[in-house]
CSV table of C-alpha atoms in Angstrom, one decimal:
chain,number,residue,atom,x,y,z
A,1,MET,CA,-56.3,17.1,-34.4
A,2,SER,CA,-56.9,20.8,-35.0
A,3,GLU,CA,-55.4,23.5,-32.8
A,4,PRO,CA,-57.9,25.4,-30.7
A,5,THR,CA,-58.4,29.1,-31.7
A,6,TYR,CA,-58.5,31.8,-29.1
A,7,THR,CA,-60.4,35.0,-30.1
A,8,GLY,CA,-58.6,38.3,-29.7
A,9,LEU,CA,-55.1,36.8,-29.3
A,10,THR,CA,-52.2,37.3,-31.6
A,11,ASP,CA,-48.8,35.8,-32.2
A,12,SER,CA,-46.9,39.1,-32.1
A,13,GLY,CA,-46.7,42.3,-30.0
A,14,THR,CA,-48.1,41.8,-26.5
A,15,GLY,CA,-50.2,38.9,-27.6
A,16,GLY,CA,-53.5,40.8,-27.3
A,17,ASP,CA,-55.3,43.2,-25.0
A,18,ASP,CA,-55.3,41.6,-21.6
A,19,MET,CA,-58.0,44.0,-20.5
A,20,LEU,CA,-60.4,42.2,-22.9
A,21,TYR,CA,-58.9,38.7,-23.3
A,22,ASP,CA,-57.1,36.2,-21.1
A,23,LEU,CA,-53.6,35.9,-22.5
A,24,ASN,CA,-52.9,32.8,-20.5
A,25,GLN,CA,-55.4,30.6,-22.5
A,26,PRO,CA,-52.9,29.2,-25.0
A,27,PHE,CA,-50.3,28.2,-22.4
A,28,ASP,CA,-50.3,25.3,-20.0
A,29,LYS,CA,-49.9,26.6,-16.4
A,30,GLY,CA,-48.1,23.5,-15.3
A,31,ASP,CA,-45.5,24.1,-18.1
A,32,MET,CA,-45.1,27.7,-17.0
A,33,ALA,CA,-44.7,26.7,-13.4
A,34,TRP,CA,-41.9,24.2,-14.2
A,35,VAL,CA,-40.0,26.6,-16.5
A,36,ALA,CA,-40.2,29.4,-13.9
A,37,THR,CA,-38.9,27.0,-11.3
A,38,ALA,CA,-36.1,25.9,-13.6
A,39,GLY,CA,-35.1,29.5,-14.1
A,40,CYS,CA,-34.7,29.9,-10.4
A,41,LEU,CA,-32.5,26.8,-10.3
A,42,VAL,CA,-30.3,28.2,-13.0
A,43,PHE,CA,-29.9,31.4,-10.9
A,44,ILE,CA,-28.4,29.3,-8.1
A,45,MET,CA,-25.6,28.2,-10.6
A,46,ILE,CA,-24.2,31.7,-10.8
A,47,VAL,CA,-23.1,33.2,-7.5
A,48,PRO,CA,-23.0,30.2,-5.1
A,49,GLY,CA,-22.1,28.0,-8.1
A,50,VAL,CA,-19.6,29.7,-10.3
A,51,GLY,CA,-18.6,32.2,-7.6
A,52,LEU,CA,-17.6,29.6,-5.1
A,53,LEU,CA,-16.0,27.4,-7.7
A,54,TYR,CA,-13.8,30.1,-9.1
A,55,SER,CA,-13.0,31.6,-5.7
A,56,GLY,CA,-11.9,28.2,-4.4
A,57,VAL,CA,-9.5,27.7,-7.4
A,58,ALA,CA,-8.0,31.2,-7.0
A,59,ARG,CA,-5.3,32.3,-4.5
A,60,LYS,CA,-6.6,33.7,-1.3
A,61,LYS,CA,-5.6,37.3,-2.0
A,62,HIS,CA,-7.8,37.2,-5.2
A,63,ALA,CA,-10.6,35.0,-4.0
A,64,LEU,CA,-13.2,37.7,-3.2
A,65,SER,CA,-12.8,39.3,-6.7
A,66,LEU,CA,-14.1,36.1,-8.3
A,67,ILE,CA,-17.2,36.1,-6.2
A,68,TRP,CA,-17.5,39.9,-6.9
A,69,ALA,CA,-17.3,39.2,-10.6
A,70,SER,CA,-20.2,36.7,-10.4
A,71,VAL,CA,-22.5,39.1,-8.5
A,72,MET,CA,-21.5,41.9,-10.8
A,73,ALA,CA,-22.3,39.7,-13.8
A,74,CYS,CA,-25.8,39.1,-12.4
A,75,CYS,CA,-26.4,42.8,-11.9
A,76,LEU,CA,-25.0,44.0,-15.2
A,77,ILE,CA,-26.5,41.3,-17.4
A,78,VAL,CA,-30.0,41.7,-16.0
A,79,PHE,CA,-29.8,45.4,-17.1
A,80,GLN,CA,-28.3,44.5,-20.5
A,81,TRP,CA,-31.0,41.9,-21.1
A,82,PHE,CA,-33.7,44.4,-20.2
A,83,PHE,CA,-32.1,47.2,-22.2
A,84,TRP,CA,-31.7,45.3,-25.5
A,85,GLY,CA,-30.2,41.9,-25.0
A,86,TRP,CA,-33.6,40.2,-24.9
A,87,SER,CA,-34.7,42.0,-28.1
A,88,LEU,CA,-31.5,41.3,-30.0
A,89,THR,CA,-31.7,37.6,-29.2
A,90,PHE,CA,-35.4,36.7,-29.3
A,91,SER,CA,-37.3,39.4,-31.2
A,92,HIS,CA,-39.8,38.0,-33.7
A,93,ASP,CA,-38.0,40.0,-36.5
A,94,VAL,CA,-34.5,38.6,-37.2
A,95,LYS,CA,-32.2,40.3,-39.7
A,96,SER,CA,-30.8,37.8,-42.2
A,97,GLY,CA,-30.8,35.1,-39.5
A,98,MET,CA,-28.1,36.9,-37.7
A,99,ILE,CA,-29.5,39.2,-35.0
A,100,GLY,CA,-32.9,40.4,-33.8
A,101,SER,CA,-34.3,43.9,-34.1
A,102,LEU,CA,-35.1,46.3,-31.3
A,103,GLU,CA,-38.7,45.2,-31.3
A,104,PHE,CA,-38.5,44.6,-27.6
A,105,PHE,CA,-36.1,47.4,-26.7
A,106,GLY,CA,-36.5,48.2,-23.0
A,107,MET,CA,-38.8,45.1,-22.9
A,108,MET,CA,-41.6,47.0,-24.6
A,109,ASN,CA,-44.4,44.8,-26.0
A,110,THR,CA,-43.0,41.8,-24.0
A,111,LEU,CA,-46.0,40.1,-22.4
A,112,GLY,CA,-48.2,37.2,-23.7
A,113,ALA,CA,-47.3,36.4,-27.3
A,114,PRO,CA,-45.8,33.0,-28.0
A,115,SER,CA,-42.0,33.3,-27.8
A,116,ALA,CA,-39.8,33.1,-30.8
A,117,GLY,CA,-37.6,30.6,-28.9
A,118,ALA,CA,-40.3,28.4,-27.4
A,119,SER,CA,-43.8,28.8,-28.7
A,120,THR,CA,-45.2,26.9,-25.7
A,121,LEU,CA,-44.2,29.8,-23.4
A,122,PRO,CA,-45.3,33.5,-23.3
A,123,ASP,CA,-42.6,36.1,-24.1
A,124,ILE,CA,-42.4,37.3,-20.5
A,125,LEU,CA,-41.6,33.9,-19.0
A,126,PHE,CA,-39.2,32.9,-21.7
A,127,CYS,CA,-37.5,36.2,-21.3
A,128,PHE,CA,-37.0,35.5,-17.6
A,129,TYR,CA,-35.8,32.0,-18.2
A,130,GLN,CA,-33.3,32.9,-20.9
A,131,MET,CA,-32.0,35.8,-18.9
A,132,MET,CA,-30.6,33.3,-16.5
A,133,PHE,CA,-28.7,31.6,-19.3
A,134,ALA,CA,-27.2,34.9,-20.3
A,135,MET,CA,-26.1,35.6,-16.7
A,136,ILE,CA,-24.3,32.2,-16.3
A,137,THR,CA,-22.6,32.6,-19.7
A,138,GLY,CA,-21.1,36.0,-18.7
A,139,ALA,CA,-20.0,34.7,-15.3
A,140,LEU,CA,-18.3,31.7,-16.8
A,141,MET,CA,-16.5,33.8,-19.4
A,142,LEU,CA,-15.0,36.2,-16.8
A,143,GLY,CA,-12.9,33.3,-15.4
A,144,GLY,CA,-10.4,33.9,-18.1
A,145,ALA,CA,-9.4,37.2,-16.4
A,146,CYS,CA,-8.7,35.7,-13.0
A,147,GLU,CA,-6.2,37.5,-10.7
A,148,ARG,CA,-5.0,40.2,-13.1
A,149,ALA,CA,-7.9,42.2,-14.6
A,150,ARG,CA,-9.1,45.7,-13.5
A,151,LEU,CA,-12.7,45.5,-12.4
A,152,GLY,CA,-14.0,48.8,-13.9
A,153,PRO,CA,-13.0,47.9,-17.5
A,154,MET,CA,-14.3,44.4,-16.9
A,155,MET,CA,-17.8,45.7,-16.5
A,156,VAL,CA,-17.5,47.7,-19.7
A,157,PHE,CA,-16.2,44.7,-21.5
A,158,LEU,CA,-18.9,42.4,-20.2
A,159,PHE,CA,-21.7,44.7,-21.5
A,160,LEU,CA,-20.1,44.9,-24.9
A,161,TRP,CA,-19.4,41.1,-25.0
A,162,MET,CA,-23.0,40.2,-24.2
A,163,THR,CA,-24.1,42.5,-27.0
A,164,LEU,CA,-21.6,41.6,-29.7
A,165,VAL,CA,-21.0,37.9,-28.9
A,166,TYR,CA,-23.7,36.2,-26.8
A,167,ASN,CA,-26.7,37.9,-28.2
A,168,PHE,CA,-25.6,37.0,-31.7
A,169,VAL,CA,-24.8,33.3,-31.2
A,170,ALA,CA,-27.9,32.7,-29.0
A,171,CYS,CA,-30.0,34.2,-31.7
A,172,TRP,CA,-28.4,32.0,-34.3
A,173,THR,CA,-29.1,28.9,-32.3
A,174,TRP,CA,-32.3,29.3,-30.3
A,175,ASN,CA,-34.4,31.9,-32.2
A,176,ALA,CA,-36.6,30.0,-34.6
A,177,GLU,CA,-35.5,32.5,-37.3
A,178,GLY,CA,-31.7,32.1,-36.5
A,179,TRP,CA,-29.6,30.7,-39.3
A,180,LEU,CA,-28.3,27.8,-37.3
A,181,ALA,CA,-31.8,26.8,-36.2
A,182,LYS,CA,-32.9,26.9,-39.8
A,183,LEU,CA,-29.9,24.9,-40.9
A,184,GLY,CA,-30.9,22.1,-38.5
A,185,ALA,CA,-28.1,22.2,-35.9
A,186,LEU,CA,-29.2,20.7,-32.6
A,187,ASP,CA,-28.5,22.3,-29.3
A,188,PHE,CA,-30.8,21.5,-26.5
A,189,ALA,CA,-29.6,23.7,-23.7
A,190,GLY,CA,-26.4,25.7,-24.7
A,191,GLY,CA,-23.4,23.6,-25.8
A,192,GLY,CA,-22.6,26.4,-28.3
A,193,PRO,CA,-24.1,29.7,-27.0
A,194,VAL,CA,-23.2,29.1,-23.4
A,195,HIS,CA,-20.2,26.8,-23.2
A,196,GLN,CA,-18.3,27.2,-26.4
A,197,SER,CA,-18.7,31.0,-26.6
A,198,SER,CA,-17.7,31.5,-22.9
A,199,GLY,CA,-14.8,29.1,-23.1
A,200,ILE,CA,-13.2,30.4,-26.3
A,201,SER,CA,-13.8,34.0,-25.2
A,202,ALA,CA,-12.1,33.3,-21.8
A,203,LEU,CA,-9.1,32.0,-23.7
A,204,ALA,CA,-9.0,35.3,-25.7
A,205,TYR,CA,-9.3,37.3,-22.5
A,206,ALA,CA,-6.4,35.4,-20.9
A,207,LEU,CA,-4.3,35.7,-24.0
A,208,ILE,CA,-4.6,39.5,-24.3
A,209,LEU,CA,-4.1,40.0,-20.6
A,210,GLY,CA,-1.0,37.9,-20.5
A,211,LYS,CA,0.2,35.5,-17.9
A,212,ARG,CA,0.0,36.2,-14.2
A,213,ASN,CA,3.0,38.1,-12.9
A,214,ASP,CA,5.2,35.7,-10.8
A,215,PRO,CA,8.9,36.5,-10.7
A,216,THR,CA,9.7,33.0,-9.2
A,217,VAL,CA,8.7,31.1,-12.4
A,218,THR,CA,9.4,31.6,-16.1
A,219,HIS,CA,6.7,29.3,-17.4
A,220,LEU,CA,2.9,29.5,-16.8
A,221,PRO,CA,2.3,29.7,-13.0
A,222,LYS,CA,0.4,26.9,-11.4
A,223,TYR,CA,-1.1,27.4,-7.9
A,224,LYS,CA,-2.9,25.1,-5.5
A,225,PRO,CA,-6.5,26.0,-4.9
A,226,HIS,CA,-6.8,28.0,-1.8
A,227,SER,CA,-10.1,26.2,-0.8
A,228,VAL,CA,-11.1,22.8,-2.0
A,229,THR,CA,-14.2,23.1,0.2
A,230,ASN,CA,-15.3,26.1,-1.9
A,231,ILE,CA,-14.7,24.0,-5.1
A,232,VAL,CA,-16.9,21.2,-3.8
A,233,LEU,CA,-19.7,23.6,-2.7
A,234,GLY,CA,-19.5,25.4,-6.0
A,235,THR,CA,-19.7,22.1,-7.9
A,236,ILE,CA,-22.7,20.9,-5.9
A,237,PHE,CA,-24.6,24.2,-6.5
A,238,LEU,CA,-23.8,23.9,-10.3
A,239,TRP,CA,-24.9,20.3,-10.4
A,240,PHE,CA,-28.2,21.1,-8.6
A,241,GLY,CA,-28.9,24.1,-10.8
A,242,TRP,CA,-28.1,22.2,-13.9
A,243,LEU,CA,-31.2,20.2,-13.5
A,244,GLY,CA,-33.2,23.4,-14.2
A,245,PHE,CA,-30.6,24.4,-16.9
A,246,ASN,CA,-31.3,21.2,-18.9
A,247,GLY,CA,-34.7,20.2,-17.6
A,248,GLY,CA,-36.4,23.4,-18.4
A,249,SER,CA,-34.9,23.9,-21.9
A,250,GLY,CA,-37.7,21.9,-23.5
A,251,GLY,CA,-40.1,24.6,-22.6
A,252,SER,CA,-42.6,22.2,-20.9
A,253,SER,CA,-43.3,19.9,-18.0
A,254,SER,CA,-43.2,16.8,-20.0
A,255,ILE,CA,-41.5,13.3,-20.2
A,256,ARG,CA,-38.8,15.0,-22.2
A,257,ALA,CA,-38.0,17.3,-19.3
A,258,TRP,CA,-37.5,14.4,-16.9
A,259,TYR,CA,-35.6,12.5,-19.5
A,260,ALA,CA,-33.2,15.5,-19.8
A,261,CYS,CA,-32.8,15.5,-16.0
A,262,MET,CA,-31.9,11.8,-15.9
A,263,ASN,CA,-29.4,12.3,-18.7
A,264,THR,CA,-27.9,15.2,-16.8
A,265,MET,CA,-27.4,13.2,-13.6
A,266,LEU,CA,-25.9,10.2,-15.4
A,267,ALA,CA,-23.5,12.1,-17.5
A,268,ALA,CA,-22.2,14.2,-14.5
A,269,ALA,CA,-21.7,11.1,-12.4
A,270,CYS,CA,-19.8,9.2,-15.2
A,271,GLY,CA,-17.7,12.4,-15.9
A,272,GLY,CA,-16.7,12.6,-12.3
A,273,LEU,CA,-15.7,9.0,-12.2
A,274,ALA,CA,-13.8,9.1,-15.5
A,275,TRP,CA,-11.7,12.2,-14.4
A,276,LEU,CA,-11.1,10.7,-11.1
A,277,PHE,CA,-9.5,7.5,-12.6
A,278,VAL,CA,-7.6,9.5,-15.3
A,279,ASP,CA,-6.1,11.7,-12.6
A,280,TYR,CA,-5.2,8.7,-10.5
A,281,PHE,CA,-2.8,7.6,-13.2
A,282,ARG,CA,-1.7,11.0,-14.2
A,283,GLU,CA,-1.3,12.6,-10.8
A,284,GLY,CA,0.8,10.1,-8.8
A,285,ARG,CA,-1.9,7.6,-7.6
A,286,ARG,CA,-4.0,10.1,-5.8
A,287,TRP,CA,-7.8,10.3,-5.8
A,288,THR,CA,-8.1,14.1,-6.1
A,289,THR,CA,-11.2,15.9,-4.9
A,290,ALA,CA,-10.8,18.9,-7.2
A,291,GLY,CA,-10.3,16.6,-10.1
A,292,MET,CA,-13.5,14.7,-9.4
A,293,CYS,CA,-15.3,18.0,-9.3
A,294,MET,CA,-13.8,19.1,-12.6
A,295,GLY,CA,-15.0,15.8,-14.1
A,296,VAL,CA,-18.6,16.3,-12.9
A,297,ILE,CA,-18.6,19.7,-14.6
A,298,ALA,CA,-17.1,18.3,-17.8
A,299,GLY,CA,-19.9,15.7,-17.9
A,300,LEU,CA,-22.5,18.4,-17.3
A,301,VAL,CA,-21.1,20.5,-20.1
A,302,GLY,CA,-21.0,17.6,-22.5
A,303,ILE,CA,-24.6,16.5,-21.9
A,304,THR,CA,-25.9,20.1,-22.2
A,305,PRO,CA,-26.5,20.1,-26.0
A,306,ALA,CA,-27.7,16.5,-26.0
A,307,ALA,CA,-29.9,16.1,-22.9
A,308,GLY,CA,-33.2,16.3,-24.7
A,309,PHE,CA,-32.1,14.4,-27.8
A,310,VAL,CA,-30.1,11.3,-26.9
A,311,PRO,CA,-31.3,8.0,-25.3
A,312,ILE,CA,-30.3,7.7,-21.6
A,313,TYR,CA,-27.7,5.0,-22.1
A,314,PHE,CA,-25.7,7.4,-24.3
A,315,ALA,CA,-25.2,9.7,-21.4
A,316,VAL,CA,-22.6,7.3,-20.1
A,317,PRO,CA,-20.2,7.6,-23.1
A,318,ILE,CA,-20.9,11.3,-23.4
A,319,GLY,CA,-19.9,11.9,-19.8
A,320,VAL,CA,-16.8,9.7,-20.0
A,321,ILE,CA,-15.6,11.0,-23.4
A,322,CYS,CA,-16.0,14.6,-22.4
A,323,ALA,CA,-14.3,14.2,-19.1
A,324,ILE,CA,-11.3,12.5,-20.7
A,325,ALA,CA,-11.1,15.1,-23.5
A,326,CYS,CA,-11.3,18.0,-21.0
A,327,ASN,CA,-8.7,16.4,-18.7
A,328,TYR,CA,-6.1,16.3,-21.5
A,329,ALA,CA,-7.3,19.6,-22.9
A,330,VAL,CA,-6.0,21.3,-19.6
A,331,ASP,CA,-2.5,20.7,-21.1
A,332,ILE,CA,-3.3,22.8,-24.2
A,333,LYS,CA,-2.6,26.1,-22.3
A,334,GLU,CA,1.0,24.9,-21.7
A,335,TYR,CA,1.5,24.5,-25.5
A,336,LEU,CA,-0.3,27.8,-26.3
A,337,LYS,CA,1.4,29.7,-23.4
A,338,ILE,CA,-1.9,31.1,-22.4
A,339,ASP,CA,-2.6,31.5,-18.6
A,340,ASP,CA,-6.2,30.3,-18.4
A,341,GLY,CA,-6.1,29.8,-14.6
A,342,MET,CA,-9.7,28.7,-14.2
A,343,ASP,CA,-9.5,26.2,-17.2
A,344,VAL,CA,-12.6,27.7,-18.7
A,345,PHE,CA,-11.4,26.9,-22.2
A,346,SER,CA,-10.6,23.2,-21.5
A,347,LEU,CA,-13.8,22.6,-19.6
A,348,HIS,CA,-16.4,24.6,-21.5
A,349,ALA,CA,-15.1,25.2,-25.1
A,350,VAL,CA,-13.7,21.7,-25.4
A,351,GLY,CA,-16.5,20.0,-23.5
A,352,GLY,CA,-19.1,21.9,-25.4
A,353,PHE,CA,-17.5,21.1,-28.7
A,354,VAL,CA,-17.2,17.4,-28.0
A,355,GLY,CA,-20.8,17.2,-26.6
A,356,SER,CA,-22.2,19.0,-29.6
A,357,CYS,CA,-20.5,16.6,-32.0
A,358,LEU,CA,-21.7,13.5,-30.0
A,359,THR,CA,-25.2,15.0,-30.2
A,360,GLY,CA,-24.9,14.7,-34.0
A,361,LEU,CA,-24.1,11.0,-33.5
A,362,PHE,CA,-26.5,9.9,-30.9
A,363,ALA,CA,-29.6,12.1,-31.3
A,364,ALA,CA,-32.8,10.1,-31.7
A,365,ASP,CA,-36.1,11.3,-33.1
A,366,TYR,CA,-38.2,9.5,-30.5
A,367,VAL,CA,-36.5,11.2,-27.6
A,368,ALA,CA,-37.2,14.7,-28.9
A,369,ALA,CA,-40.8,13.6,-29.5
A,370,SER,CA,-41.3,12.6,-25.9
A,371,ASP,CA,-42.7,16.1,-25.2
A,372,GLY,CA,-45.8,15.2,-27.2
A,373,SER,CA,-45.1,17.7,-29.9
A,374,VAL,CA,-45.0,15.2,-32.8
A,375,ALA,CA,-48.2,13.5,-31.7
A,376,ASN,CA,-50.0,16.8,-31.6
A,377,GLY,CA,-49.0,17.7,-35.1
A,378,GLY,CA,-45.5,19.0,-34.8
A,379,SER,CA,-42.6,18.1,-37.0
A,380,PRO,CA,-40.1,15.4,-35.8
A,381,ILE,CA,-36.4,16.0,-35.9
A,382,ASP,CA,-34.3,14.1,-38.4
A,383,GLY,CA,-32.1,12.8,-35.6
A,384,GLY,CA,-28.4,11.9,-35.9
A,385,TRP,CA,-26.5,8.8,-37.0
A,386,LEU,CA,-28.9,6.6,-35.0
A,387,ASN,CA,-31.6,7.6,-37.4
A,388,HIS,CA,-29.2,7.3,-40.4
A,389,HIS,CA,-29.2,11.0,-40.8
A,390,TYR,CA,-25.4,11.3,-41.3
A,391,LYS,CA,-25.5,15.0,-42.4
A,392,GLN,CA,-26.3,15.9,-38.8
A,393,LEU,CA,-22.7,15.7,-37.8
A,394,GLY,CA,-21.8,18.2,-40.5
A,395,TYR,CA,-24.5,20.6,-39.2
A,396,GLN,CA,-23.1,20.3,-35.7
A,397,LEU,CA,-19.5,21.0,-36.9
A,398,ALA,CA,-20.8,24.0,-38.8
A,399,ALA,CA,-22.4,25.4,-35.7
A,400,CYS,CA,-19.4,24.7,-33.5
A,401,THR,CA,-16.8,26.3,-35.8
A,402,SER,CA,-19.0,29.4,-36.5
A,403,ILE,CA,-19.6,30.0,-32.8
A,404,LEU,CA,-16.0,29.5,-31.9
A,405,LEU,CA,-14.6,31.7,-34.6
A,406,TRP,CA,-17.2,34.5,-34.1
A,407,SER,CA,-16.7,34.5,-30.3
A,408,PHE,CA,-12.9,34.5,-30.4
A,409,CYS,CA,-12.5,37.2,-33.0
A,410,MET,CA,-15.2,39.5,-31.6
A,411,THR,CA,-13.8,39.1,-28.1
A,412,SER,CA,-10.3,39.9,-29.2
A,413,ILE,CA,-11.4,43.0,-31.1
A,414,ILE,CA,-13.3,44.4,-28.2
A,415,LEU,CA,-10.4,43.9,-25.8
A,416,LEU,CA,-7.7,45.2,-28.1
A,417,VAL,CA,-9.7,48.4,-28.7
A,418,MET,CA,-10.5,48.9,-25.0
A,419,ASP,CA,-6.8,48.5,-24.0
A,420,LYS,CA,-5.9,51.4,-26.3
A,421,ILE,CA,-8.2,53.7,-24.3
A,422,PRO,CA,-6.3,55.0,-21.2
A,423,PHE,CA,-9.1,54.8,-18.7
A,424,LEU,CA,-10.1,51.3,-19.9
A,425,LYS,CA,-6.7,49.6,-19.5
A,426,LEU,CA,-7.4,46.0,-18.9
A,427,ARG,CA,-4.7,44.8,-16.5
A,428,LEU,CA,-3.7,45.6,-13.0
A,429,SER,CA,-0.2,47.1,-12.5
A,430,GLU,CA,2.5,44.7,-11.1
A,431,ASP,CA,2.2,46.3,-7.6
A,432,GLU,CA,-1.5,45.9,-7.6
A,433,GLU,CA,-1.3,42.3,-8.8
A,434,GLU,CA,1.2,41.5,-6.1
A,435,LEU,CA,-1.0,43.1,-3.5
A,436,GLY,CA,-4.0,41.2,-4.7
A,437,THR,CA,-7.2,42.2,-6.5
A,438,ASP,CA,-9.2,42.1,-3.3
A,439,ALA,CA,-7.0,44.7,-1.6
A,440,ALA,CA,-6.1,46.8,-4.7
A,441,GLN,CA,-9.6,47.0,-6.3
A,442,ILE,CA,-12.2,46.1,-3.7
A,443,GLY,CA,-10.7,46.9,-0.2
A,444,GLU,CA,-12.4,43.9,1.3
A,445,PHE,CA,-11.2,40.4,1.9
A,446,ILE,CA,-12.8,36.9,1.8
A,447,TYR,CA,-11.4,36.1,5.3
A,448,GLU,CA,-11.1,38.3,8.3
A,449,ASP,CA,-7.6,39.7,8.7
A,450,ASP,CA,-5.8,41.2,11.7
A,451,GLN,CA,-6.9,44.7,11.0
A,452,ILE,CA,-10.3,45.2,12.5
A,453,TYR,CA,-10.6,48.9,11.6
A,454,ILE,CA,-11.6,50.2,8.2
A,455,PRO,CA,-8.4,51.7,6.6
A,456,GLU,CA,-8.5,55.2,5.2
A,457,PRO,CA,-9.7,56.4,2.8
A,458,VAL,CA,-13.2,55.7,3.7
A,459,ARG,CA,-16.4,57.0,2.2
A,460,SER,CA,-16.8,59.9,4.6
A,461,ILE,CA,-13.7,61.4,6.2
A,462,LYS,CA,-14.1,63.9,9.0
A,463,SER,CA,-12.3,67.1,8.6
A,464,ARG,CA,-9.7,68.1,11.1
A,465,ALA,CA,-12.0,70.9,12.4
A,466,SER,CA,-14.6,68.4,13.4
A,467,GLN,CA,-12.2,66.2,15.3
A,468,PRO,CA,-11.9,66.6,19.1
A,469,PRO,CA,-9.1,68.9,20.2
A,470,PRO,CA,-5.9,67.1,21.5
A,471,VAL,CA,-5.5,66.5,25.2
A,472,GLU,CA,-2.7,68.5,26.7
A,473,ASP,CA,-0.1,66.7,28.9
A,474,GLU,CA,0.7,68.9,31.9
A,475,THR,CA,4.2,67.4,32.1
A,476,ALA,CA,5.0,68.1,28.4
A,477,SER,CA,5.5,71.3,26.5
A,478,GLU,CA,3.9,69.7,23.3
A,479,PRO,CA,0.2,68.7,23.1
A,480,VAL,CA,-0.3,65.0,22.6
A,481,GLU,CA,-3.3,63.2,21.0
A,482,GLU,CA,-5.2,60.7,23.0
A,483,LYS,CA,-4.8,57.2,21.5
A,484,PRO,CA,-7.6,54.6,21.5
A,485,ALA,CA,-7.0,51.6,23.7
A,486,GLN,CA,-5.8,48.6,21.7
A,487,VAL,CA,-8.1,45.7,21.5
């Protein structure tokens, strides 16, 4: 069956002159509607999802700073993606399979050409969808700095990290001209670019910052979550948004999209149950709510690279194996003496690594073909061990190790250089850390406190000349100021 031709349309630049030709012709409007909806679902994962989850795990005096970091990541990464992140990741011109050009700098020429990451979608829609992935990755990574990082330098670091880490590894994996894509590594929705890169980079951030300051303990501090309710709410928002995260990554509204959604639900459920039972025997015969939530997230992370490649029944072992691996990986920080308070490394780096390797074992060609691409003349994937394609596991290991090494090394270099610059010092002082990030860096609090007035300094301070004169007391020789009545 030959592909239809559309007069006046091109595969590069803007895709054609939209004053003369309808640039929508090559694209299915149902596919575009679903992917746009999926992008909105991914957005929900960031602030109510990651923000509430991290805030719930943190201590109360630092809790607002974790929500602040999630909102800040949204704002900063949207600008970075517009500025050059989109172009570096998904330009049609890729340098040596490593990084894109500045073809779309400032999003110029981004309109209706088929995207380099998903030819079924126009550049502008794929740009919107992938921007959400960039935002969630940055927000996850910042968890490594919990309760001890200065917020100004954090913003500078995040911009540099997105440019030198995320844009590179996402280009390798998802741009059709990226070297991992050409190698044949399989990653449906971000086991490498999203989870492994953010998890290992969070570990580097925590390592360079050092452990949280607590004079009462000599080992790594462990604190109870200040709000299990926030953890549950954050997990539910993440689970809900993950249906768009995985379901939209095929680039179409097809059977494969719904197959990925079912895989997502099943792996998350099995991960939650597996962690719950493991914790029951490891945590003194208690069915922990926080543990169950961590298991759900571990299952979601593990199925991310596999969702559009593996048969549904393999979602069960993927969810269970990833949850058990992540549960025991939480202890790694004790051996490494690295204070990863949000367990970003154990959940995302380890979960993403295990999920990517299991993709190499369980990937099946007929699952990937369920989007209709092969029947319409596309090339099938070679699959994994199920299709007797045993080299696939090697390709998966190559992708994992390259992403982990690049992300850890580049993150460490950025942070070490920044920390040598006086006004970019990474860490709070001991006094500020004891006071809490919310009070020291933000001046606002997640819960109402006893002080109902805004403490000075405020944005606009009246001069003494503009204040009303003091009221004189006839019985005293000194003037006294009138005090407001206490509430």
